[in-house]
Each structure stands twice: as C-alpha cells, then as structure tokens.
C-alpha positions as a LaTeX table, in Angstrom:
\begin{tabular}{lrrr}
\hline
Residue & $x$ (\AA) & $y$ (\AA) & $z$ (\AA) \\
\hline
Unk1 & 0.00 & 0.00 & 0.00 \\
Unk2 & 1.35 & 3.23 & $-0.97$ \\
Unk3 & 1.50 & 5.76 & 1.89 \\
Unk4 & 1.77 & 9.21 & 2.26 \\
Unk5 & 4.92 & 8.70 & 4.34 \\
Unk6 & 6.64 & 7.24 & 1.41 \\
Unk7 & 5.67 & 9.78 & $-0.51$ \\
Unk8 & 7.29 & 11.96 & 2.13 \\
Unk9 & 10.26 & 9.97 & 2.43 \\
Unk10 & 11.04 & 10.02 & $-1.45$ \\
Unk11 & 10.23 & 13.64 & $-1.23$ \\
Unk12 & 12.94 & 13.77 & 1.74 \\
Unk13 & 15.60 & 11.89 & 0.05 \\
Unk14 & 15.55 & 14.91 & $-3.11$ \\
Unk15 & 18.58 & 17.16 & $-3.39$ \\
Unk16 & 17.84 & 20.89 & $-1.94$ \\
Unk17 & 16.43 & 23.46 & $-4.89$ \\
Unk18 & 18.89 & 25.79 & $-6.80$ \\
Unk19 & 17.59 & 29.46 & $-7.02$ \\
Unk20 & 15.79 & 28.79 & $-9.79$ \\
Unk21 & 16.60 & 24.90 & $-11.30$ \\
Unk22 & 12.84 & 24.29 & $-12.68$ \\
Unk23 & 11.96 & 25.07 & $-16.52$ \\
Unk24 & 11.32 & 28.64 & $-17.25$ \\
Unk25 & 10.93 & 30.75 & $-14.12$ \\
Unk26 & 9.55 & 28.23 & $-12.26$ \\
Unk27 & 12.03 & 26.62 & $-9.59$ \\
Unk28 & 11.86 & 23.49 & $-6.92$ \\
Unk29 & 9.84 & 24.42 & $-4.01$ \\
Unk30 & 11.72 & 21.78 & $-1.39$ \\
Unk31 & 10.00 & 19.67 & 0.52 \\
Unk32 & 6.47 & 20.81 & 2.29 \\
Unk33 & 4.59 & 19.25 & 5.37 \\
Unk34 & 0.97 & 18.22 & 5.11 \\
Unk35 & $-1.35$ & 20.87 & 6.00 \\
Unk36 & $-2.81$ & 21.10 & 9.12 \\
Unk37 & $-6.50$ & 20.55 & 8.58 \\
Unk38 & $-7.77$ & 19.23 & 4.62 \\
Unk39 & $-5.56$ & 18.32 & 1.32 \\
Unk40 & $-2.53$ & 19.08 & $-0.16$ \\
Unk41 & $-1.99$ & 18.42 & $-3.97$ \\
Unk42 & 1.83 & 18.04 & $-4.44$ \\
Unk43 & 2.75 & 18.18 & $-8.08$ \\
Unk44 & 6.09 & 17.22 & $-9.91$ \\
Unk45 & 7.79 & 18.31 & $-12.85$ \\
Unk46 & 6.92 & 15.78 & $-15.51$ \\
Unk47 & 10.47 & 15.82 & $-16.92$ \\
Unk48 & 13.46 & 13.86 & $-16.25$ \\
Unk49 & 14.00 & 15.99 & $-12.92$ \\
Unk50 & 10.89 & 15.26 & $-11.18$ \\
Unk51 & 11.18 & 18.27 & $-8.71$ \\
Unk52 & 8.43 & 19.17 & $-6.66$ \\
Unk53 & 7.12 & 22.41 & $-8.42$ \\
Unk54 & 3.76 & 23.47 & $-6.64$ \\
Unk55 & 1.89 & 22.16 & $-4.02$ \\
Unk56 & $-1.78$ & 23.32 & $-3.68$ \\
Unk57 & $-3.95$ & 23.35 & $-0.55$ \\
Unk58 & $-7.37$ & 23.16 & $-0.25$ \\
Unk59 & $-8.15$ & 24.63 & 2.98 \\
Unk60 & $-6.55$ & 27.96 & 2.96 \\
Unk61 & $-6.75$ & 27.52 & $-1.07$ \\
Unk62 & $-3.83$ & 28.52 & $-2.32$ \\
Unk63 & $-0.76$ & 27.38 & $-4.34$ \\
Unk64 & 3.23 & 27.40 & $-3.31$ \\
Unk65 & 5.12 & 28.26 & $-6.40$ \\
Unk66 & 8.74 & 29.30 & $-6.73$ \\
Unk67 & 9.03 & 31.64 & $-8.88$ \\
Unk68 & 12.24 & 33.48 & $-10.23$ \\
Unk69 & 13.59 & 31.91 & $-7.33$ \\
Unk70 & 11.07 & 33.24 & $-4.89$ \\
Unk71 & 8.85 & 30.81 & $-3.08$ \\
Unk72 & 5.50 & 32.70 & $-2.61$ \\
Unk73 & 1.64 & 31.12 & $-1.83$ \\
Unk74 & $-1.02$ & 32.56 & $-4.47$ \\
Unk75 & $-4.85$ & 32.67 & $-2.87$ \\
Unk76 & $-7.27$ & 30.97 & $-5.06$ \\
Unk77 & $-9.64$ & 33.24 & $-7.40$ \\
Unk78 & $-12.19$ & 31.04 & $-9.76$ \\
Unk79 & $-12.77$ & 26.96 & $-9.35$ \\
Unk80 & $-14.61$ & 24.90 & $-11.24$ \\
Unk81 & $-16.13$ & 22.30 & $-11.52$ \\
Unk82 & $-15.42$ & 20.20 & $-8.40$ \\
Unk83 & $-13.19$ & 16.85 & $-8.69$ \\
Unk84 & $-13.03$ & 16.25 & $-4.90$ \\
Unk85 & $-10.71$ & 16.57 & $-1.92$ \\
Unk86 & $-11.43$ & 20.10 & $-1.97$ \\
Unk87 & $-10.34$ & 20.58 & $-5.45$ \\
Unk88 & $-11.94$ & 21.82 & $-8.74$ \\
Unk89 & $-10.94$ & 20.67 & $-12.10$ \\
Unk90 & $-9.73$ & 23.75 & $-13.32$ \\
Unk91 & $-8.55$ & 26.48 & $-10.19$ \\
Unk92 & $-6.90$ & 29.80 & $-11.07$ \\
Unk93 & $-4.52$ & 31.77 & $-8.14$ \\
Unk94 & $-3.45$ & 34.88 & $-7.98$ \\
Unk95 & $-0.95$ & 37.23 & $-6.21$ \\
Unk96 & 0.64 & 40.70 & $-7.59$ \\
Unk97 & 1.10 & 40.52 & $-11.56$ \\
Unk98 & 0.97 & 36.19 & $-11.42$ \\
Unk99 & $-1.92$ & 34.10 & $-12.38$ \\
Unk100 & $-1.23$ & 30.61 & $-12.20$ \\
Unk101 & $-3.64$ & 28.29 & $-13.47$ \\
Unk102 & $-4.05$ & 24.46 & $-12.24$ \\
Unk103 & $-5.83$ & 21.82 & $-14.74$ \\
Unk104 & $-5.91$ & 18.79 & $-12.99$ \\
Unk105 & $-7.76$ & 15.22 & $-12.97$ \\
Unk106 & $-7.70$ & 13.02 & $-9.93$ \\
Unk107 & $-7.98$ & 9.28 & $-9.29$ \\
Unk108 & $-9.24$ & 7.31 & $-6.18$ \\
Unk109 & $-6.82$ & 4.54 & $-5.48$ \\
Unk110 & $-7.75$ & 1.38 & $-3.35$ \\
Unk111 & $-4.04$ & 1.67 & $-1.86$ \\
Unk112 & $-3.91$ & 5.16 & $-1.59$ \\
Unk113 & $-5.24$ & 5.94 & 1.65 \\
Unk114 & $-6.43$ & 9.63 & 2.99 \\
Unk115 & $-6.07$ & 10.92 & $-0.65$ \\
Unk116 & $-5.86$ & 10.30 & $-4.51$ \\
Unk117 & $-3.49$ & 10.61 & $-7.48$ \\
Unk118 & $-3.13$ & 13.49 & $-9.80$ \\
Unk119 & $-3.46$ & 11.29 & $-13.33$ \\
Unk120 & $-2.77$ & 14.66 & $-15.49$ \\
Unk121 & $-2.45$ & 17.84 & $-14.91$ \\
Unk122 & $-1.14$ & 21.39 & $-16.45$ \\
Unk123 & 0.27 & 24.57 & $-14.49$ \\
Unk124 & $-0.04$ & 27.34 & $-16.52$ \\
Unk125 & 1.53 & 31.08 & $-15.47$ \\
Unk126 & 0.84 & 34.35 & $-16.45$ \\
Unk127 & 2.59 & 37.55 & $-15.98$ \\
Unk128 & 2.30 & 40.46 & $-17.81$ \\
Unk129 & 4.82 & 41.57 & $-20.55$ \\
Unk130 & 6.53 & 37.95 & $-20.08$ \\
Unk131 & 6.13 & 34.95 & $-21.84$ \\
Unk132 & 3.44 & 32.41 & $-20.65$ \\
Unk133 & 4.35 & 29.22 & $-19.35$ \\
Unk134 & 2.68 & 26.29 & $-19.44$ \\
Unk135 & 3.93 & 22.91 & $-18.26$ \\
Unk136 & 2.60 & 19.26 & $-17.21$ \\
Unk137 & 2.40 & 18.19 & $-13.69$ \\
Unk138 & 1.75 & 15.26 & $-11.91$ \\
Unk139 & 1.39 & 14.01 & $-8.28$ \\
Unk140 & $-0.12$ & 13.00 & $-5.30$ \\
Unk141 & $-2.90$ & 14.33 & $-2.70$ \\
Unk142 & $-2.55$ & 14.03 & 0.79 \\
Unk143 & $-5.45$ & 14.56 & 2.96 \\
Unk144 & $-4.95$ & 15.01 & 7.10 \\
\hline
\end{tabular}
C-alpha cells in the first residue's frame, strides 16, 4: 500500500532546490509538510527531474510556487467544476502581476489511503509583458 509517508520519504531523500533549477521561471519548491487541517496536492515536474514544483492546498486555497527563485503562496480566485478533496478541475490563483492556473484530474486509489493521485495535470503562469508558461504536472494528494 502506498502511503503518504513514502511519498514523504522520497520527497525527503531529493537534493535541496537551486535558485531557480525548474523550466522557465519556475524553480523546486523543497520539501512541504501536510497541512494542518484538509488536502494538499503536491505536483512534480513531468520531466526527467521530477522536482516538486507546486503544491496546492485546499483549505486555505492557495498554491506554493517558486518563482524566479522566490517561493510565494497565491490565494485561489475562480474553481470549477469540483473533482473532490477540496479541489476543482480547473482552479486559477493569484498574487501581484501572477496568475497561475491548475488543470488537474484526480484518481481514487484502493491503496492510496487519505487521498488520490493526480493522473494529469497542467500549471499554466501568467505575468504580464513575459512569456506564458505552461507545463505538465503530476502528483499525489494528501489529505490530514
């Protein structure tokens, strides 16, 4: 049965983030603790790095993004529709001139327990007068 403290543990054993070693201006946000109270959505880089790029909460909602090499959380503005675990389908954050946009799909697993899988998703973020970026995702949710 897959656990959330192997999750944690392979999350543990994963070098500490450069300033900025993600694609674009996105960097590794190190490792994160489960959130007090709800779900966390922790979502990897679907390249050959696999770092740990976001991680979204439900309860605040927000996402943790490092970005040019500053890790800041981005409240959540629009949701819809809901997939479960406090999440919606398609969930857009914002903070100052970034809007970050999370597409995701989730799967119930029978070992899995207190959460799901993130089978596909795409972060997409916005600033003005710089390129967009859009990259796929793909994790785990971990529900206290």
């Amino acid at each position: 049965m897959i656990s959330l403290a192997l999750m944690l543990a392979l999350q543990a054993a994963t070098p500490a983030p450069a300033a900025n070693s993600g694609p674009g201006p996105l960097g590794e946000i190190g490792q994160q603790k489960l959130p007090a109270k709800g779900c966390a959505a922790y979502l990897w880089s679907m390249d050959a790095g696999r770092q740990l790029v976001a991680m979204a909460t439900a309860d605040p909602a927000q996402i943790r993004l490092a970005i040019d090499g500053k890790t800041t959380d981005f409240a959540m503005t629009t949701q819809s529709p809901a997939i479960g675990f406090g999440f919606g389908g398609v969930t857009q954050y914002r903070g100052g001139d970034v809007t970050a946009t999370l597409d995701m799909a989730v799967a119930v697993r029978a070992d899995i327990s207190a959460g799901a899988t993130v089978t596909s998703a795409t972060l997409r973020i916005d600033r003005p007068g710089r390129d967009t970026v859009v990259m796929p995702v793909g994790g785990l949710i971990g529900c206290v």
